[in-house]
Coordinates of C-alpha atoms and ligand atoms in Angstrom, one line a residue:
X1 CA 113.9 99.7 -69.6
X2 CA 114.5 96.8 -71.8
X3 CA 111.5 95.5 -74.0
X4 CA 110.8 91.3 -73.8
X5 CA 111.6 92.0 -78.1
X6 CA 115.5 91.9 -76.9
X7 CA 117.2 89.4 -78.1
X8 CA 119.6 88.9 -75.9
X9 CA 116.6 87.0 -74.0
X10 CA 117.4 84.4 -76.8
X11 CA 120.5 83.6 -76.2
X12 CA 120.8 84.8 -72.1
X13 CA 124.1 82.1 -71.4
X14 CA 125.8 83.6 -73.9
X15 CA 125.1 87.3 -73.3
X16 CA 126.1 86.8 -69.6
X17 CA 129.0 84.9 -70.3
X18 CA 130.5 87.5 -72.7
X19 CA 129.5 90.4 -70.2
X20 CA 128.5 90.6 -66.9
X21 CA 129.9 86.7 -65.9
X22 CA 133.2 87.3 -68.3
X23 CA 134.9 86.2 -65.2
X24 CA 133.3 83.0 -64.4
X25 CA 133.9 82.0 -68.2
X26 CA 135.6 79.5 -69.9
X27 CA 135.8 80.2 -73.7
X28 CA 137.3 78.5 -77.0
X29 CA 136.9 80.4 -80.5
X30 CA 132.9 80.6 -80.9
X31 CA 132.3 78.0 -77.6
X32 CA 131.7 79.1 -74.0
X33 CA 130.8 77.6 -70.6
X34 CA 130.9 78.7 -67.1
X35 CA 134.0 77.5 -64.7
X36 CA 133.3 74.0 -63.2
X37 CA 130.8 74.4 -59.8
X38 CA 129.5 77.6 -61.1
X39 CA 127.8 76.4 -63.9
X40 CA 127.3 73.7 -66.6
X41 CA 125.5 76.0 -69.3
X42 CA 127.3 76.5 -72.8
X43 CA 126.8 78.8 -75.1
X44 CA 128.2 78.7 -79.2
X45 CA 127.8 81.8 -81.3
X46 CA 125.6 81.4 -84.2
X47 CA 128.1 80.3 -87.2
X48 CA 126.7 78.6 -90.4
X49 CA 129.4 76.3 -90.4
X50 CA 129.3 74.7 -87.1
X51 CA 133.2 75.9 -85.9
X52 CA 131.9 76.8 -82.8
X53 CA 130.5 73.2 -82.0
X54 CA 134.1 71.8 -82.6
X55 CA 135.3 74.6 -80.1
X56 CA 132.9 73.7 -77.8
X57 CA 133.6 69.9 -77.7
X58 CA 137.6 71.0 -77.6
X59 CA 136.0 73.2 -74.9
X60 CA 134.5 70.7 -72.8
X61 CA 136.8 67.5 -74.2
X62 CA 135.1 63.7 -75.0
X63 CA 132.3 62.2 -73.9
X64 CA 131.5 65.3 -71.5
X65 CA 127.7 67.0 -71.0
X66 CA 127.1 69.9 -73.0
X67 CA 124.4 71.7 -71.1
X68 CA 122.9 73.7 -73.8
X69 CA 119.9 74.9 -71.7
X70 CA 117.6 77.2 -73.5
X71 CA 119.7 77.6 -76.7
X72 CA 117.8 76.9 -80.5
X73 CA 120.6 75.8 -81.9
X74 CA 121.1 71.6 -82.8
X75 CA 124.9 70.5 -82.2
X76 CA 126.3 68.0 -85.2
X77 CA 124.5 64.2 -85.4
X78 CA 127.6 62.8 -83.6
X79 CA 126.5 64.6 -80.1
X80 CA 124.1 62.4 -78.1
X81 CA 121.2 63.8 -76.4
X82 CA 121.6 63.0 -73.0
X83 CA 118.1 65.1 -71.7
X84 CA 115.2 67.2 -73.3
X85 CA 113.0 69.2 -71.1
X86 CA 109.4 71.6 -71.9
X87 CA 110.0 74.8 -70.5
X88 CA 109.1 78.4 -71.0
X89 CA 110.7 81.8 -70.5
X90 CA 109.1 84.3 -68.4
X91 CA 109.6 88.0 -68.1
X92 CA 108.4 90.4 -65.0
X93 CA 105.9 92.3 -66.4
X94 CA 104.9 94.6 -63.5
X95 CA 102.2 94.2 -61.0
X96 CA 101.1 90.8 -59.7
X97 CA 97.9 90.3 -57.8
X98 CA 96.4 92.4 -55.3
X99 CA 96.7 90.8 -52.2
X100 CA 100.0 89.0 -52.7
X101 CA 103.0 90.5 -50.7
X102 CA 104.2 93.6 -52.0
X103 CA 107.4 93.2 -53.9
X104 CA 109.6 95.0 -51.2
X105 CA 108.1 93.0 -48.3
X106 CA 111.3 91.7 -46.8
X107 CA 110.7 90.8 -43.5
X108 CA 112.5 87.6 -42.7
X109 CA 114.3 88.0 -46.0
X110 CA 118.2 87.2 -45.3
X111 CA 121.0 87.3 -47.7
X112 CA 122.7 84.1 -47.7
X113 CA 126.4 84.4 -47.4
X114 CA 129.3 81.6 -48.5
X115 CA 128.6 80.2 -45.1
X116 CA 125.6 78.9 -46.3
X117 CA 126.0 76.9 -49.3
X118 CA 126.1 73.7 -47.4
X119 CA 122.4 74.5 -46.3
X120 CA 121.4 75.9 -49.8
X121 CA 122.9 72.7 -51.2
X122 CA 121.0 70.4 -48.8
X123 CA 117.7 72.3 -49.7
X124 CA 118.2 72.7 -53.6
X125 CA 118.3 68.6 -53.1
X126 CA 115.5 68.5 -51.1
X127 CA 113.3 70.1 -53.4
X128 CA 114.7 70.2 -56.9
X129 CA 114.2 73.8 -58.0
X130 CA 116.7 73.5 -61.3
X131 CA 120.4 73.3 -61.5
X132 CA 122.2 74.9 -58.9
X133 CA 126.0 73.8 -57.9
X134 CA 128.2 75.0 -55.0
X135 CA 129.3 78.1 -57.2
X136 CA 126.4 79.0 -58.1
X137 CA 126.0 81.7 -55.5
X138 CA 128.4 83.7 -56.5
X139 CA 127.0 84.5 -59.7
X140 CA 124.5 87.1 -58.1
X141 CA 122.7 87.9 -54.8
X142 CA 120.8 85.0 -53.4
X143 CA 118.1 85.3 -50.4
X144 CA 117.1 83.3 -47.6
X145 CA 114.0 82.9 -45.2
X146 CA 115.1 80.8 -41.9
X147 CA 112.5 79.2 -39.1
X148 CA 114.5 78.7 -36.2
X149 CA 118.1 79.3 -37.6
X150 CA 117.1 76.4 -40.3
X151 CA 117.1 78.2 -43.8
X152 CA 113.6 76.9 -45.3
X153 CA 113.3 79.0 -48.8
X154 CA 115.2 80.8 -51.0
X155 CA 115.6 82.4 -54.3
X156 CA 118.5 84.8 -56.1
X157 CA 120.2 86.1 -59.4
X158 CA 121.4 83.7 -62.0
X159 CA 121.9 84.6 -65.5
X160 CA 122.6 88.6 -66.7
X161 CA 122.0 89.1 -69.9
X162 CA 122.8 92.9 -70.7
X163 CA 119.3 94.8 -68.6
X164 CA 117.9 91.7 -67.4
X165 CA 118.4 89.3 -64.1
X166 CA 116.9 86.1 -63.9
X167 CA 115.8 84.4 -61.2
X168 CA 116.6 81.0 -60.3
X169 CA 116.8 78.3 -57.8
X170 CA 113.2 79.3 -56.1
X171 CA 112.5 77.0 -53.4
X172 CA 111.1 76.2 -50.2
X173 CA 110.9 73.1 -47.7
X174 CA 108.2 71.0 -47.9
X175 CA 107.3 71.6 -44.1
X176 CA 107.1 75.7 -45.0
X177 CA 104.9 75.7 -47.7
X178 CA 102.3 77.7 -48.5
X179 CA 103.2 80.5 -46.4
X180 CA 104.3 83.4 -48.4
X181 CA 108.2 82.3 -48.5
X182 CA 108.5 82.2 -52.7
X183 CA 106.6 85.1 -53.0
X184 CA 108.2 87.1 -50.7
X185 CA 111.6 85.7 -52.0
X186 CA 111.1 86.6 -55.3
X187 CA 109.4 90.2 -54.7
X188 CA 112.2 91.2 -52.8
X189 CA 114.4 89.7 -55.9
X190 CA 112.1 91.6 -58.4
X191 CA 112.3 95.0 -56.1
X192 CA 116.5 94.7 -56.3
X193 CA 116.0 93.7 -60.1
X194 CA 114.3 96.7 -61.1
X195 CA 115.6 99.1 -58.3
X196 CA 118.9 98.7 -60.4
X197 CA 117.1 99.5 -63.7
X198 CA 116.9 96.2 -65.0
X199 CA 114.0 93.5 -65.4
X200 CA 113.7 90.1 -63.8
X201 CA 113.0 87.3 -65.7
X202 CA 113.2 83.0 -65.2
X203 CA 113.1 79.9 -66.5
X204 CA 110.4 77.5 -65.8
X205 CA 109.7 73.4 -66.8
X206 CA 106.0 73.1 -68.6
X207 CA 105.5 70.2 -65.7
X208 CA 105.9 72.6 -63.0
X209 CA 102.1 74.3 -62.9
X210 CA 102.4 75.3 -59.7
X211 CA 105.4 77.6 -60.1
X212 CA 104.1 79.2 -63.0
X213 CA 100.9 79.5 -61.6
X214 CA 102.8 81.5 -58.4
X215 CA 104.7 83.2 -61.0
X216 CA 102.3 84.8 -62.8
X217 CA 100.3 86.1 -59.9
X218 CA 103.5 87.9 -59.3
X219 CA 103.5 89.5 -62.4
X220 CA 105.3 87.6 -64.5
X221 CA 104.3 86.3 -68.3
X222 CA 105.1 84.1 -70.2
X223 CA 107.3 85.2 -73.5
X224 CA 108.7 81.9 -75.3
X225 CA 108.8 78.3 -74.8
X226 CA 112.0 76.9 -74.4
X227 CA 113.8 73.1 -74.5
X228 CA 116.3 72.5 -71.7
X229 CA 119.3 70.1 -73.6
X230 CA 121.7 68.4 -72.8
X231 CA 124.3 66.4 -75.2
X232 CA 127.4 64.6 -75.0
X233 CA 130.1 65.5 -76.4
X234 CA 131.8 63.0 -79.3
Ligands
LIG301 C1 107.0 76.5 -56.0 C2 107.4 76.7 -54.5 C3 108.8 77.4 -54.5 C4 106.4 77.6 -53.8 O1 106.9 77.9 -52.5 P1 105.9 78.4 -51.3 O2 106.8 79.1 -50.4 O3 105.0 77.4 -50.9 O4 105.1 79.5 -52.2 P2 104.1 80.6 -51.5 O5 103.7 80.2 -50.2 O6 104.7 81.9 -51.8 O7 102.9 80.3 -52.5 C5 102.4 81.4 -53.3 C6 101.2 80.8 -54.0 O8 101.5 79.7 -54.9 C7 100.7 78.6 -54.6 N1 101.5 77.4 -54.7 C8 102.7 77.2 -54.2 N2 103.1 75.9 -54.6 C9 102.1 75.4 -55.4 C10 102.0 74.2 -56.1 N3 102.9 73.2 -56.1 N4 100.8 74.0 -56.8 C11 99.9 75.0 -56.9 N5 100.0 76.2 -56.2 C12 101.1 76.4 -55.5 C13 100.3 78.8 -53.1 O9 99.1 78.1 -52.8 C14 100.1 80.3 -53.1 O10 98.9 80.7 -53.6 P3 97.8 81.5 -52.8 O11 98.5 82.7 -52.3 O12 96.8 81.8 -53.8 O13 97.4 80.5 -51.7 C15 107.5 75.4 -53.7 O14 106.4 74.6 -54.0 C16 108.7 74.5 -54.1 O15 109.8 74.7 -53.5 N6 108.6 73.6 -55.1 C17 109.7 72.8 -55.5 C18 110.8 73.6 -56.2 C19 110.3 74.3 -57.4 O16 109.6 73.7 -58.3 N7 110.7 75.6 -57.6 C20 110.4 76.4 -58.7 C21 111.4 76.2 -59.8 S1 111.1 77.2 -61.2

């Protein structure tokens, strides 16, 4: 299995976009981003003398957001910041609390179909788990708890960077919380993840205490701080 050393954890838009997304990508010279509604994230290659910024903005043309999300890299002094957000990276490291569902506990668990992206839509807004656009499904598996036919959590695959699937859009309705839902949604995630031979990992804000508190009694740690940015283009 993968070690949290790889360093395709550094760079995971860009790693995805060149392999396992290839065909949800957009790309220009050194410059890539995901097809509009699927994603916003771009990723440049690491160049000394910043071509692959001027691909991206050709890319992306004027005056449009360049959502850089986790990546080191500064753009030229003509690209205004737009946002700036503490976060950190975490990887699955095994185990996860006695006590806590078992990853592989599925009952209720549902895989949410195309049918459901108004619903995942309506909750992502509800709650605010990240970015998460009407494409965004598509990109991996994404599951579902629902109380009464009314989906109320969910959770599924985002980025794949080459031996690793993160986890994204974790969320559940204010009205069903505390109940198990995220932590039976993302054990089950973590149980596909790994059943596959690969190793889950996510991206959390600093502000959000509570999901990295729930995510480290799943077994996750924490392996680098990151800055979600955002710029526009010149
Ligand atoms: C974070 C969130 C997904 C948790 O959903 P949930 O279904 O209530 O989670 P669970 O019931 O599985 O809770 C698991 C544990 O986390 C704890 N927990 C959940 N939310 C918490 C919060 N906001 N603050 C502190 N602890 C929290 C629960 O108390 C529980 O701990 P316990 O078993 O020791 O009692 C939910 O609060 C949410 O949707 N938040 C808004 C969206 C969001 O921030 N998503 C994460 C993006 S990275």
């Amino acid at each position: 299995m993968v070690t949290r050393d790889d360093p395709a954890l550094d760079d995971p838009v860009g790693w995805s976009l060149r392999g396992h997304h290839a065909r949800f990508a957009r790309r220009l010279g050194g410059a890539a981003t995901y097809l509009p509604g699927v994603a916003t994230f771009c990723a440049v290659t690491a160049d000394p003398d910043g071509a692959a910024w001027t691909d991206l903005a050709r890319l992306l043309g004027p005056g449009a957001l360049a959502d850089m999300f986790g990546c080191p890299a500064t753009p030229p002094a003509d690209w205004e910041p737009v946002f700036d957000l503490a976060g950190r990276q975490m990887v699955w490291s095994g185990g996860g609390r006695p006590g806590r569902p078992p990853a592989g506990d599925d009952a209720g668990v549902v895989e949410l179909g195309a049918d459901s992206v108004p619903e995942m839509l309506a909750l992502v807004a509800r709650t605010g788990p990240g970015p998460f656009w009407p494409r965004t499904r598509e990109l991996g598996t994404y599951l579902g708890v629902r109380d009464h036919g009314t989906l109320v959590a969910m959770a599924g695959e985002r980025l794949r960077p080459p031996g690793w699937t993160e986890i994204s859009a974790v969320c559940t309705a204010p009205e069903a919380r505390g109940r198990g839902h995220a932590a039976r949604l993302v054990g089950a995630l973590v149980t596909r993840i790994v059943a596959r031979g690969e190793r889950p990992f996510l991206h959390v804000s600093e502000a959000n205490t509570g999901a990295v508190a729930l995510y480290e009694r799943l077994g996750f740690t924490s392996r680098r701080p990151v800055t979600f940015r955002g710029f526009r283009t010149p």
